[in-house]
CSV table of C-alpha atoms and ligand atoms in Angstrom, one decimal:
chain,number,residue,atom,x,y,z
Q,10,MET,CA,0.0,0.0,0.0
Q,11,ASP,CA,1.3,3.4,-0.9
Q,12,ARG,CA,2.3,5.9,1.8
Q,13,PHE,CA,3.4,9.5,1.9
Q,14,ILE,CA,6.5,10.9,3.7
Q,15,ILE,CA,6.0,14.6,4.2
Q,16,GLU,CA,8.7,17.0,5.3
Q,17,GLY,CA,6.8,19.7,7.1
Q,18,GLY,CA,7.4,23.4,7.7
Q,19,LYS,CA,7.9,24.5,4.1
Q,20,LYS,CA,6.2,27.7,2.9
Q,21,LEU,CA,4.2,27.3,-0.2
Q,22,LYS,CA,4.2,29.7,-3.1
Q,23,GLY,CA,2.7,30.1,-6.6
Q,24,SER,CA,-0.6,28.8,-7.9
Q,25,VAL,CA,-2.5,25.6,-8.1
Q,26,ARG,CA,-5.3,24.7,-10.6
Q,27,VAL,CA,-8.4,22.9,-9.3
Q,28,SER,CA,-9.6,19.8,-11.2
Q,29,GLY,CA,-13.2,19.0,-12.2
Q,30,SER,CA,-15.6,18.1,-9.5
Q,31,LYS,CA,-15.6,14.4,-8.6
Q,32,ASN,CA,-19.0,14.7,-6.9
Q,33,ALA,CA,-20.6,16.4,-9.9
Q,34,ALA,CA,-18.9,13.9,-12.3
Q,35,LEU,CA,-20.3,10.8,-10.6
Q,36,PRO,CA,-24.0,11.5,-11.1
Q,37,ILE,CA,-23.4,13.1,-14.4
Q,38,ILE,CA,-21.5,10.2,-15.9
Q,39,SER,CA,-24.3,7.9,-14.4
Q,40,ALA,CA,-27.0,10.0,-16.1
Q,41,ALA,CA,-25.2,9.8,-19.4
Q,42,ILE,CA,-26.7,6.3,-19.8
Q,43,LEU,CA,-30.1,8.0,-20.1
Q,44,GLY,CA,-29.1,9.4,-23.5
Q,45,SER,CA,-30.0,7.6,-26.7
Q,46,GLY,CA,-26.5,8.3,-28.2
Q,47,LYS,CA,-22.9,8.9,-27.2
Q,48,THR,CA,-22.1,11.6,-24.6
Q,49,VAL,CA,-18.8,13.4,-24.2
Q,50,ILE,CA,-17.9,14.9,-20.9
Q,51,HIS,CA,-15.0,17.2,-20.3
Q,52,ASN,CA,-13.1,18.2,-17.1
Q,53,ILE,CA,-13.5,14.8,-15.4
Q,54,PRO,CA,-10.9,14.3,-12.7
Q,55,ASN,CA,-8.9,11.1,-13.2
Q,56,VAL,CA,-9.4,9.7,-9.7
Q,57,LYS,CA,-10.0,6.2,-8.4
Q,58,ASP,CA,-13.8,6.7,-7.7
Q,59,ILE,CA,-14.3,7.8,-11.3
Q,60,ARG,CA,-12.3,4.8,-12.6
Q,61,THR,CA,-14.5,2.5,-10.4
Q,62,LEU,CA,-17.6,3.9,-11.9
Q,63,VAL,CA,-16.2,3.3,-15.4
Q,64,LYS,CA,-15.6,-0.3,-14.4
Q,65,ILE,CA,-19.2,-0.7,-13.4
Q,66,LEU,CA,-20.4,0.8,-16.6
Q,67,GLU,CA,-18.2,-1.5,-18.6
Q,68,TYR,CA,-19.4,-4.4,-16.6
Q,69,MET,CA,-22.9,-3.5,-17.6
Q,70,GLY,CA,-21.9,-3.4,-21.3
Q,71,ALA,CA,-21.4,0.3,-21.9
Q,72,SER,CA,-18.4,1.4,-24.0
Q,73,VAL,CA,-16.3,4.1,-22.2
Q,74,ARG,CA,-13.2,5.9,-23.4
Q,75,PHE,CA,-11.4,8.1,-20.8
Q,76,SER,CA,-8.3,10.1,-21.5
Q,77,ASN,CA,-7.0,13.6,-20.8
Q,78,ASN,CA,-10.0,14.3,-18.5
Q,79,THR,CA,-12.5,13.7,-21.3
Q,80,MET,CA,-14.9,10.8,-21.2
Q,81,GLU,CA,-16.9,9.4,-24.0
Q,82,ILE,CA,-19.8,7.1,-23.0
Q,83,ASP,CA,-21.8,5.0,-25.4
Q,84,PRO,CA,-24.6,3.3,-23.4
Q,85,SER,CA,-26.0,1.3,-26.4
Q,86,GLY,CA,-24.4,-2.0,-25.4
Q,87,ILE,CA,-25.8,-2.0,-21.8
Q,88,ASP,CA,-27.5,-5.4,-21.3
Q,89,ARG,CA,-26.6,-6.2,-17.6
Q,90,PHE,CA,-28.3,-4.0,-15.0
Q,91,THR,CA,-26.3,-5.1,-12.1
Q,92,ALA,CA,-23.7,-3.4,-9.9
Q,93,PRO,CA,-21.9,-6.1,-7.9
Q,94,TYR,CA,-20.6,-5.9,-4.4
Q,95,GLU,CA,-16.9,-5.8,-5.3
Q,96,PHE,CA,-17.4,-2.4,-7.0
Q,97,VAL,CA,-20.1,-0.8,-4.8
Q,98,SER,CA,-18.2,-1.7,-1.5
Q,99,THR,CA,-15.2,0.4,-2.6
Q,100,MET,CA,-17.3,3.3,-3.8
Q,101,ARG,CA,-20.5,4.2,-2.2
Q,102,GLY,CA,-21.2,7.0,-4.7
Q,103,SER,CA,-21.9,4.4,-7.3
Q,104,ILE,CA,-25.5,4.4,-5.9
Q,105,CYS,CA,-26.1,7.3,-8.3
Q,106,LEU,CA,-26.4,4.8,-11.1
Q,107,LEU,CA,-29.5,3.3,-9.6
Q,108,GLY,CA,-32.0,6.0,-10.7
Q,109,PRO,CA,-30.7,6.2,-14.3
Q,110,LEU,CA,-30.7,2.4,-14.7
Q,111,LEU,CA,-34.3,2.2,-13.5
Q,112,ALA,CA,-35.4,5.1,-15.7
Q,113,LYS,CA,-33.9,3.8,-18.8
Q,114,TYR,CA,-34.1,0.0,-18.5
Q,115,ARG,CA,-36.8,-0.4,-15.8
Q,116,GLU,CA,-34.7,-2.8,-13.9
Q,117,ALA,CA,-31.6,-2.8,-11.6
Q,118,LYS,CA,-29.9,-5.0,-9.2
Q,119,PHE,CA,-27.6,-3.0,-7.0
Q,120,SER,CA,-25.4,-4.2,-4.1
Q,121,MET,CA,-26.4,-2.4,-0.9
Q,122,PRO,CA,-23.6,0.1,-0.1
Q,123,GLY,CA,-23.4,-0.7,3.6
Q,124,GLY,CA,-21.6,1.5,6.1
Q,125,CYS,CA,-18.3,3.2,6.0
Q,126,VAL,CA,-16.0,4.9,8.4
Q,127,ILE,CA,-18.0,8.1,8.4
Q,128,GLY,CA,-21.2,6.4,9.6
Q,129,THR,CA,-23.9,4.0,8.8
Q,130,ARG,CA,-25.1,5.9,5.7
Q,131,PRO,CA,-28.6,4.6,5.1
Q,132,ILE,CA,-30.3,4.7,1.6
Q,133,ASP,CA,-33.9,4.9,2.7
Q,134,LEU,CA,-34.4,8.2,0.9
Q,135,HIS,CA,-33.2,6.8,-2.4
Q,136,ILE,CA,-35.6,3.9,-2.0
Q,137,LYS,CA,-38.5,6.0,-0.9
Q,138,GLY,CA,-38.1,8.4,-3.9
Q,139,LEU,CA,-37.8,5.6,-6.5
Q,140,LYS,CA,-40.7,3.7,-5.0
Q,141,LYS,CA,-42.8,6.8,-5.3
Q,142,LEU,CA,-42.0,7.0,-9.0
Q,143,GLY,CA,-43.5,3.5,-9.3
Q,144,VAL,CA,-40.5,1.2,-8.9
Q,145,ASP,CA,-41.1,-2.0,-7.1
Q,146,ILE,CA,-38.1,-2.4,-4.7
Q,147,THR,CA,-37.1,-5.5,-2.7
Q,148,ILE,CA,-33.9,-6.3,-0.8
Q,149,GLU,CA,-32.6,-9.8,-1.7
Q,150,GLU,CA,-29.3,-11.3,-0.5
Q,151,GLY,CA,-27.7,-7.9,0.1
Q,152,TYR,CA,-28.9,-6.5,-3.2
Q,153,ILE,CA,-31.5,-3.8,-3.9
Q,154,VAL,CA,-33.6,-5.2,-6.7
Q,155,GLY,CA,-35.8,-2.7,-8.5
Q,156,LYS,CA,-38.3,-3.3,-11.3
Q,157,ALA,CA,-40.9,-1.1,-12.9
Q,158,ARG,CA,-43.3,-1.3,-15.8
Q,159,LYS,CA,-43.2,2.4,-16.1
Q,160,LEU,CA,-42.1,5.4,-14.0
Q,161,LYS,CA,-44.8,7.9,-13.2
Q,162,GLY,CA,-44.4,11.5,-12.0
Q,163,THR,CA,-45.2,12.2,-8.3
Q,164,THR,CA,-44.5,14.5,-5.4
Q,165,VAL,CA,-41.8,13.2,-3.1
Q,166,PHE,CA,-40.5,14.7,0.1
Q,167,LEU,CA,-36.8,13.8,0.3
Q,168,GLY,CA,-35.9,15.2,3.7
Q,169,GLY,CA,-34.3,12.9,6.3
Q,170,ASN,CA,-33.2,13.3,9.9
Q,171,PHE,CA,-30.0,14.9,8.7
Q,172,GLY,CA,-31.6,17.2,6.1
Q,173,SER,CA,-31.6,16.7,2.4
Q,174,SER,CA,-29.7,13.9,0.6
Q,175,VAL,CA,-27.4,14.9,-2.4
Q,176,LEU,CA,-27.3,11.5,-4.2
Q,177,ALA,CA,-31.0,10.7,-3.4
Q,178,THR,CA,-31.9,14.0,-5.1
Q,179,ALA,CA,-29.6,13.1,-8.0
Q,180,ASN,CA,-31.2,9.6,-8.4
Q,181,VAL,CA,-34.8,10.8,-8.2
Q,182,MET,CA,-34.2,13.8,-10.5
Q,183,SER,CA,-32.4,11.7,-13.1
Q,184,ALA,CA,-35.2,9.0,-13.0
Q,185,ALA,CA,-38.0,11.6,-13.1
Q,186,ALA,CA,-36.5,13.1,-16.3
Q,187,LEU,CA,-37.7,10.0,-18.2
Q,188,ALA,CA,-40.9,9.4,-16.1
Q,189,GLU,CA,-44.4,10.0,-17.4
Q,190,GLY,CA,-45.8,13.4,-16.2
Q,191,GLU,CA,-44.6,15.8,-13.5
Q,192,THR,CA,-42.4,15.1,-10.5
Q,193,ILE,CA,-41.9,17.5,-7.6
Q,194,ILE,CA,-39.0,16.9,-5.3
Q,195,GLU,CA,-39.6,18.7,-1.9
Q,196,PHE,CA,-36.6,19.2,0.4
Q,197,ALA,CA,-34.3,18.6,-2.6
Q,198,SER,CA,-30.5,19.2,-2.1
Q,199,CYS,CA,-29.4,22.5,-3.6
Q,200,GLU,CA,-25.6,21.7,-3.8
Q,201,PRO,CA,-23.8,23.1,-6.9
Q,202,GLU,CA,-23.2,19.5,-8.0
Q,203,ILE,CA,-27.0,19.0,-8.2
Q,204,VAL,CA,-27.3,22.2,-10.2
Q,205,ASP,CA,-24.6,20.9,-12.5
Q,206,LEU,CA,-26.5,17.6,-13.0
Q,207,ALA,CA,-29.7,19.5,-13.7
Q,208,ARG,CA,-27.9,21.5,-16.4
Q,209,PHE,CA,-26.5,18.4,-17.9
Q,210,LEU,CA,-29.9,16.7,-18.0
Q,211,LYS,CA,-31.4,19.8,-19.5
Q,212,LYS,CA,-28.8,19.8,-22.2
Q,213,MET,CA,-29.9,16.2,-22.9
Q,214,GLY,CA,-33.5,17.5,-23.4
Q,215,ALA,CA,-34.9,17.1,-19.8
Q,216,LYS,CA,-37.3,19.7,-18.5
Q,217,ILE,CA,-36.2,20.7,-15.0
Q,218,TYR,CA,-37.1,23.8,-13.0
Q,219,GLY,CA,-36.0,25.1,-9.6
Q,220,GLU,CA,-32.6,23.4,-9.4
Q,221,GLY,CA,-30.5,25.1,-6.7
Q,222,SER,CA,-33.6,25.5,-4.5
Q,223,HIS,CA,-35.2,23.0,-2.1
Q,224,CYS,CA,-38.1,22.4,-4.6
Q,225,ILE,CA,-37.3,20.9,-8.0
Q,226,ARG,CA,-40.0,20.3,-10.6
Q,227,ILE,CA,-39.4,17.9,-13.5
Q,228,GLU,CA,-41.6,17.4,-16.5
Q,229,GLY,CA,-40.8,13.9,-17.8
Q,230,VAL,CA,-39.9,13.6,-21.5
Q,231,LYS,CA,-39.9,10.5,-23.7
Q,232,LYS,CA,-36.3,10.6,-24.8
Q,233,LEU,CA,-33.0,12.1,-23.8
Q,234,ASN,CA,-30.1,12.7,-26.2
Q,235,GLY,CA,-26.3,12.2,-25.9
Q,236,VAL,CA,-24.6,15.6,-25.5
Q,237,GLU,CA,-21.2,17.2,-24.9
Q,238,TYR,CA,-20.7,18.8,-21.5
Q,239,SER,CA,-18.1,20.2,-19.1
Q,240,ILE,CA,-18.1,19.6,-15.4
Q,241,ILE,CA,-17.7,22.4,-12.7
Q,242,PRO,CA,-14.5,22.7,-10.7
Q,243,ASP,CA,-14.2,20.7,-7.5
Q,244,ARG,CA,-15.1,23.1,-4.6
Q,245,ILE,CA,-13.9,20.6,-2.0
Q,246,GLU,CA,-10.5,20.2,-3.7
Q,247,ALA,CA,-10.4,24.0,-3.9
Q,248,GLY,CA,-11.2,24.4,-0.2
Q,249,THR,CA,-8.5,21.9,0.6
Q,250,TYR,CA,-5.9,24.0,-1.2
Q,251,VAL,CA,-7.1,27.2,0.4
Q,252,LEU,CA,-6.5,25.5,3.8
Q,253,ALA,CA,-3.1,24.2,2.6
Q,254,GLY,CA,-2.1,27.9,2.1
Q,255,CYS,CA,-3.7,29.0,5.3
Q,256,ILE,CA,-2.2,26.4,7.6
Q,257,THR,CA,1.3,27.0,6.2
Q,258,SER,CA,0.8,30.8,6.3
Q,259,SER,CA,1.6,30.9,2.6
Q,260,ALA,CA,0.4,33.4,0.0
Q,261,ILE,CA,-0.8,31.1,-2.8
Q,262,THR,CA,-3.4,31.4,-5.5
Q,263,ILE,CA,-6.1,28.8,-6.2
Q,264,GLU,CA,-7.2,28.9,-9.9
Q,265,ASN,CA,-10.3,27.4,-11.6
Q,266,PHE,CA,-12.2,28.0,-8.3
Q,267,ILE,CA,-15.7,29.4,-8.1
Q,268,PRO,CA,-15.9,31.3,-4.8
Q,269,SER,CA,-19.7,31.5,-5.0
Q,270,HIS,CA,-19.8,27.7,-4.5
Q,271,LEU,CA,-18.1,28.0,-1.1
Q,272,LEU,CA,-19.4,31.1,0.5
Q,273,SER,CA,-20.0,29.6,4.0
Q,274,PHE,CA,-16.5,28.3,4.0
Q,275,LEU,CA,-15.0,31.6,2.9
Q,276,ASP,CA,-17.1,33.4,5.5
Q,277,LYS,CA,-15.4,31.3,8.2
Q,278,ILE,CA,-11.9,31.8,6.7
Q,279,GLU,CA,-12.6,35.5,6.8
Q,280,GLU,CA,-13.7,35.2,10.5
Q,281,THR,CA,-10.3,33.6,11.3
Q,282,GLY,CA,-8.7,36.8,10.1
Q,283,ILE,CA,-6.8,35.2,7.1
Q,284,PRO,CA,-6.4,37.9,4.4
Q,285,PHE,CA,-7.5,36.8,0.9
Q,286,LYS,CA,-9.2,38.2,-2.2
Q,287,THR,CA,-11.4,36.5,-4.7
Q,288,GLY,CA,-12.2,37.0,-8.4
Q,289,THR,CA,-14.8,35.1,-10.4
Q,290,ASP,CA,-12.6,32.1,-10.8
Q,291,PHE,CA,-9.7,32.4,-8.4
Q,292,LEU,CA,-8.8,33.0,-4.8
Q,293,LYS,CA,-5.5,34.5,-3.6
Q,294,ILE,CA,-4.3,34.3,-0.1
Q,295,ASN,CA,-2.4,37.5,0.9
Q,296,ASN,CA,0.5,37.6,3.4
Q,297,ILE,CA,-0.4,36.0,6.7
Q,298,THR,CA,1.4,37.9,9.4
Q,299,SER,CA,-0.1,36.5,12.6
Q,300,ARG,CA,-1.8,33.4,14.1
Q,301,TRP,CA,-5.5,33.1,13.1
Q,302,LYS,CA,-8.5,33.4,15.3
Q,303,PRO,CA,-10.5,30.4,16.5
Q,304,VAL,CA,-14.0,30.0,15.1
Q,305,ASP,CA,-17.1,27.8,15.7
Q,306,ILE,CA,-18.3,25.7,12.8
Q,307,VAL,CA,-21.4,23.8,12.2
Q,308,THR,CA,-21.6,21.5,9.1
Q,309,LEU,CA,-24.9,21.6,7.2
Q,310,PRO,CA,-26.3,20.8,3.8
Q,311,TYR,CA,-25.6,23.5,1.2
Q,312,PRO,CA,-25.4,26.5,1.5
Q,313,GLY,CA,-24.1,25.6,5.0
Q,314,PHE,CA,-20.5,24.7,5.8
Q,315,PRO,CA,-19.7,21.5,3.8
Q,316,THR,CA,-19.1,18.3,5.8
Q,317,ASP,CA,-16.5,17.4,3.1
Q,318,LEU,CA,-14.3,20.3,4.4
Q,319,GLN,CA,-14.9,19.6,8.1
Q,320,ALA,CA,-11.8,17.4,8.7
Q,321,GLN,CA,-9.5,19.8,6.7
Q,322,MET,CA,-10.9,22.8,8.6
Q,323,THR,CA,-10.3,21.0,11.9
Q,324,ALA,CA,-6.7,20.5,11.0
Q,325,PHE,CA,-6.3,24.2,10.3
Q,326,LEU,CA,-7.9,25.2,13.6
Q,327,THR,CA,-5.5,23.1,15.6
Q,328,LEU,CA,-3.0,26.0,15.2
Q,329,ALA,CA,-5.5,28.8,15.9
Q,330,ASP,CA,-5.0,31.2,18.7
Q,331,GLY,CA,-7.7,29.9,21.1
Q,332,ILE,CA,-10.5,27.4,21.3
Q,333,SER,CA,-12.6,26.5,18.3
Q,334,THR,CA,-15.6,24.1,18.0
Q,335,VAL,CA,-16.7,22.0,15.0
Q,336,THR,CA,-20.1,20.5,15.2
Q,337,GLU,CA,-20.9,17.8,12.6
Q,338,LYS,CA,-24.6,17.8,11.7
Q,339,VAL,CA,-24.5,15.9,8.4
Q,340,PHE,CA,-22.4,12.8,9.5
Q,341,PRO,CA,-22.3,13.0,13.3
Q,342,GLU,CA,-19.7,10.2,13.5
Q,343,ARG,CA,-17.3,11.7,11.0
Q,344,PHE,CA,-14.4,12.4,13.5
Q,345,ILE,CA,-11.9,9.5,12.8
Q,346,HIS,CA,-9.2,12.1,11.9
Q,347,ILE,CA,-9.1,13.5,15.4
Q,348,GLY,CA,-7.0,10.7,16.9
Q,349,GLU,CA,-4.5,11.1,14.0
Q,350,LEU,CA,-4.3,14.9,14.4
Q,351,ASN,CA,-3.7,14.5,18.1
Q,352,ARG,CA,-0.8,12.2,17.2
Q,353,LEU,CA,0.8,15.3,15.6
Q,354,GLY,CA,0.4,17.2,18.8
Q,355,ALA,CA,-3.1,18.7,18.3
Q,356,ASN,CA,-5.4,19.1,21.3
Q,357,ILE,CA,-8.8,18.0,20.2
Q,358,THR,CA,-11.5,16.4,22.4
Q,359,LEU,CA,-14.8,15.1,21.3
Q,360,ASP,CA,-18.2,15.7,22.9
Q,361,GLY,CA,-20.8,13.8,21.0
Q,362,PRO,CA,-21.0,15.4,17.5
Q,363,LYS,CA,-18.9,18.3,18.6
Q,364,ALA,CA,-15.1,18.6,18.4
Q,365,ILE,CA,-13.4,21.0,20.8
Q,366,ILE,CA,-10.1,22.2,19.4
Q,367,LYS,CA,-7.7,24.0,21.7
Q,368,GLY,CA,-5.2,25.8,19.5
Q,369,VAL,CA,-1.5,24.7,20.0
Q,370,ASN,CA,1.7,26.5,19.2
Q,371,LYS,CA,3.0,23.9,16.9
Q,372,LEU,CA,2.5,20.4,15.4
Q,373,ILE,CA,5.2,17.8,15.3
Q,374,GLY,CA,5.6,15.1,12.6
Q,375,ALA,CA,4.6,11.5,13.5
Q,376,LYS,CA,3.5,8.2,11.9
Q,377,THR,CA,-0.2,8.4,11.0
Q,378,MET,CA,-2.8,6.4,9.1
Q,379,ALA,CA,-5.4,7.7,6.6
Q,380,SER,CA,-8.9,6.5,7.2
Q,381,ASP,CA,-11.2,8.1,4.7
Q,382,LEU,CA,-10.9,10.5,1.8
Q,383,ARG,CA,-11.3,13.9,3.6
Q,384,ALA,CA,-9.7,12.7,6.9
Q,385,SER,CA,-6.6,11.8,4.9
Q,386,ALA,CA,-6.5,15.3,3.4
Q,387,ALA,CA,-6.7,16.7,6.9
Q,388,ILE,CA,-3.7,14.7,8.0
Q,389,VAL,CA,-1.7,15.9,5.0
Q,390,LEU,CA,-2.5,19.5,5.7
Q,391,ALA,CA,-1.5,19.2,9.3
Q,392,ALA,CA,1.7,17.4,8.2
Q,393,LEU,CA,2.6,20.3,5.9
Q,394,ALA,CA,2.6,22.6,8.9
Q,395,ALA,CA,4.2,20.2,11.3
Q,396,GLU,CA,7.9,20.3,12.3
Q,397,GLY,CA,9.8,17.4,11.0
Q,398,GLU,CA,8.6,14.3,9.1
Q,399,THR,CA,5.2,12.7,9.0
Q,400,GLU,CA,4.4,9.4,7.5
Q,401,VAL,CA,0.8,8.9,6.2
Q,402,SER,CA,0.0,5.3,5.4
Q,403,ARG,CA,-3.0,4.0,3.4
Q,404,ILE,CA,-3.2,6.9,1.1
Q,405,TYR,CA,-5.3,5.0,-1.3
Q,406,HIS,CA,-8.1,6.9,0.3
Q,407,LEU,CA,-6.7,10.1,-1.1
Q,408,ASP,CA,-6.4,8.6,-4.5
Q,409,ARG,CA,-10.1,8.1,-4.5
Q,410,GLY,CA,-10.9,11.7,-4.8
Q,411,TYR,CA,-7.9,14.1,-5.3
Q,412,GLU,CA,-6.3,14.2,-8.7
Q,413,LYS,CA,-2.5,14.4,-8.5
Q,414,PHE,CA,-2.6,15.5,-4.9
Q,415,GLU,CA,1.1,15.4,-4.0
Q,416,GLU,CA,2.1,16.6,-7.5
Q,417,LYS,CA,0.0,19.7,-7.1
Q,418,LEU,CA,1.2,20.4,-3.5
Q,419,ASN,CA,4.8,19.7,-4.5
Q,420,GLY,CA,4.3,22.2,-7.3
Q,421,LEU,CA,3.6,24.8,-4.6
Q,422,GLY,CA,6.8,23.9,-2.8
Q,423,ALA,CA,5.7,21.1,-0.5
Q,424,ASN,CA,7.9,18.2,0.1
Q,425,ILE,CA,5.8,15.0,-0.2
Q,426,ARG,CA,7.2,11.7,-1.3
Q,427,ARG,CA,5.1,8.7,-2.3
Q,428,ILE,CA,6.6,5.4,-1.3
Q,429,ARG,CA,5.1,2.5,-3.3
U,515,UD1,C1,-22.7,13.2,-1.0
U,515,UD1,C2,-21.3,13.3,-1.3
U,515,UD1,C3,-20.4,13.2,-0.1
U,515,UD1,C4,-20.9,14.3,1.0
U,515,UD1,C5,-22.4,14.2,1.2
U,515,UD1,C6,-22.9,15.3,2.1
U,515,UD1,C7,-21.1,12.3,-3.5
U,515,UD1,C8,-20.5,11.2,-4.4
U,515,UD1,N1,-20.9,12.2,-2.2
U,515,UD1,O1,-22.9,11.9,-0.4
U,515,UD1,O2,-19.0,13.5,-0.4
U,515,UD1,O3,-20.2,14.1,2.2
U,515,UD1,O4,-23.1,14.2,-0.1
U,515,UD1,O5,-22.6,16.5,1.5
U,515,UD1,O6,-21.6,13.3,-4.0
U,515,UD1,N2,-29.2,10.0,4.5
U,515,UD1,C9,-30.3,9.3,5.0
U,515,UD1,N3,-30.9,8.5,4.1
U,515,UD1,C10,-30.6,8.4,2.8
U,515,UD1,C11,-29.5,9.1,2.4
U,515,UD1,C12,-28.8,9.9,3.2
U,515,UD1,O7,-30.6,9.4,6.2
U,515,UD1,O8,-31.2,7.6,2.1
U,515,UD1,C13,-28.4,10.8,5.5
U,515,UD1,C14,-26.9,10.5,5.5
U,515,UD1,O9,-26.7,9.4,6.4
U,515,UD1,C15,-26.3,11.8,6.0
U,515,UD1,C16,-27.2,12.8,5.3
U,515,UD1,O10,-28.4,12.2,5.0
U,515,UD1,O11,-26.5,11.9,7.4
U,515,UD1,C17,-26.6,13.4,4.0
U,515,UD1,O12,-26.2,12.4,3.2
U,515,UD1,P1,-26.2,12.5,1.6
U,515,UD1,O13,-26.4,13.9,1.2
U,515,UD1,O14,-27.2,11.5,1.1
U,515,UD1,O15,-24.8,12.0,1.2
U,515,UD1,P2,-24.4,11.4,-0.2
U,515,UD1,O16,-25.3,11.9,-1.2
U,515,UD1,O17,-24.3,9.9,0.0
């Protein structure tokens, strides 16, 4: 298993370019099978999760070409409607194929995703939404088995105990695009990735209104076409690089970044006193001359503070001048990174879904282990600021979602070696 050796304490400089959004690409690639012809999608990050989705599509019979961040998908050969356990267990996000499969082929057999280190992660909202559209769903031997004679428009309330669900919204919206009649999704997710999916579907010929709000209306159409499309930049990758600059007190520029996709995050960065300026597609950190102030964070569905930046923000706050709190309201168990950050000298305690972070003067390198995608990024950020050497094992988690992570950070002047 690959690991990183990181020599900390280096100032970063220059600029880094953000890749396309993994979380927008997954549902958009999945929805491409709804088209009656080939679809070409640009700006797709070449990361493990995307390659896993390609494997599932190929297993189903689709023909996929992926090079230079452009993917061509020809769904015409699809004749198996199954996503087996081997694939789904490594990438929970593959659930976003379920809605498109049912809409186009009226049947799907999908391995239940199960839990992961950030919590139990139920799929009741996906099932509820698809059932409401007329799909008959049973659970058989660890598989979700769905069949439908036809999909019929409906009104569905997609709110759960933790708010809206991003991929349940993606599944129901994609399926409703080919359903008969009108569907209204109440308590829909309004994440930029959902808006990007809606734009893609609309380009294919879908009739969708209200994306970006909590109420999305879809008028079903009979057929969708293959199209050419380009994915939005990855706001979580962008936020991670912003924090890489902040935690190392480095004046770096993040390019291909849409600040309006991360306003809650930028609001908190501003509250810490870090000086920065933004343009329509970049963020530049100015000279950081003092320690940053502590802040209180609560993660929430969009437009709230993103749970996918919680771990990285926690890493940054370990060096704040005072006590910060981070309350996780989307995945209340998502705190596995805390133990590893404390190994580097941080002072974090956990009180239920709230982390209490007492700022320390410095972090010191140590041996650590990555546990999930964003937790791993948090450890790397802390290691960049720590004195001495940090080893991060199991970095395959990072490879799931960050394109050329160490290459981009080394381009800014970091010293990260990958040991294979
Ligand atoms: C997506 C993102 C993930 C991000 C998350 C929240 C992708 C590929 N993944 O995951 O990176 O962390 O949004 O922003 O886009 N829930 C239910 N029942 C359901 C579904 C979800 O109770 O049927 C709960 C979850 O356990 C969680 C909350 O709803 O507490 C939000 O989860 P959800 O938005 O569904 O996450 P994903 O779409 O799986």
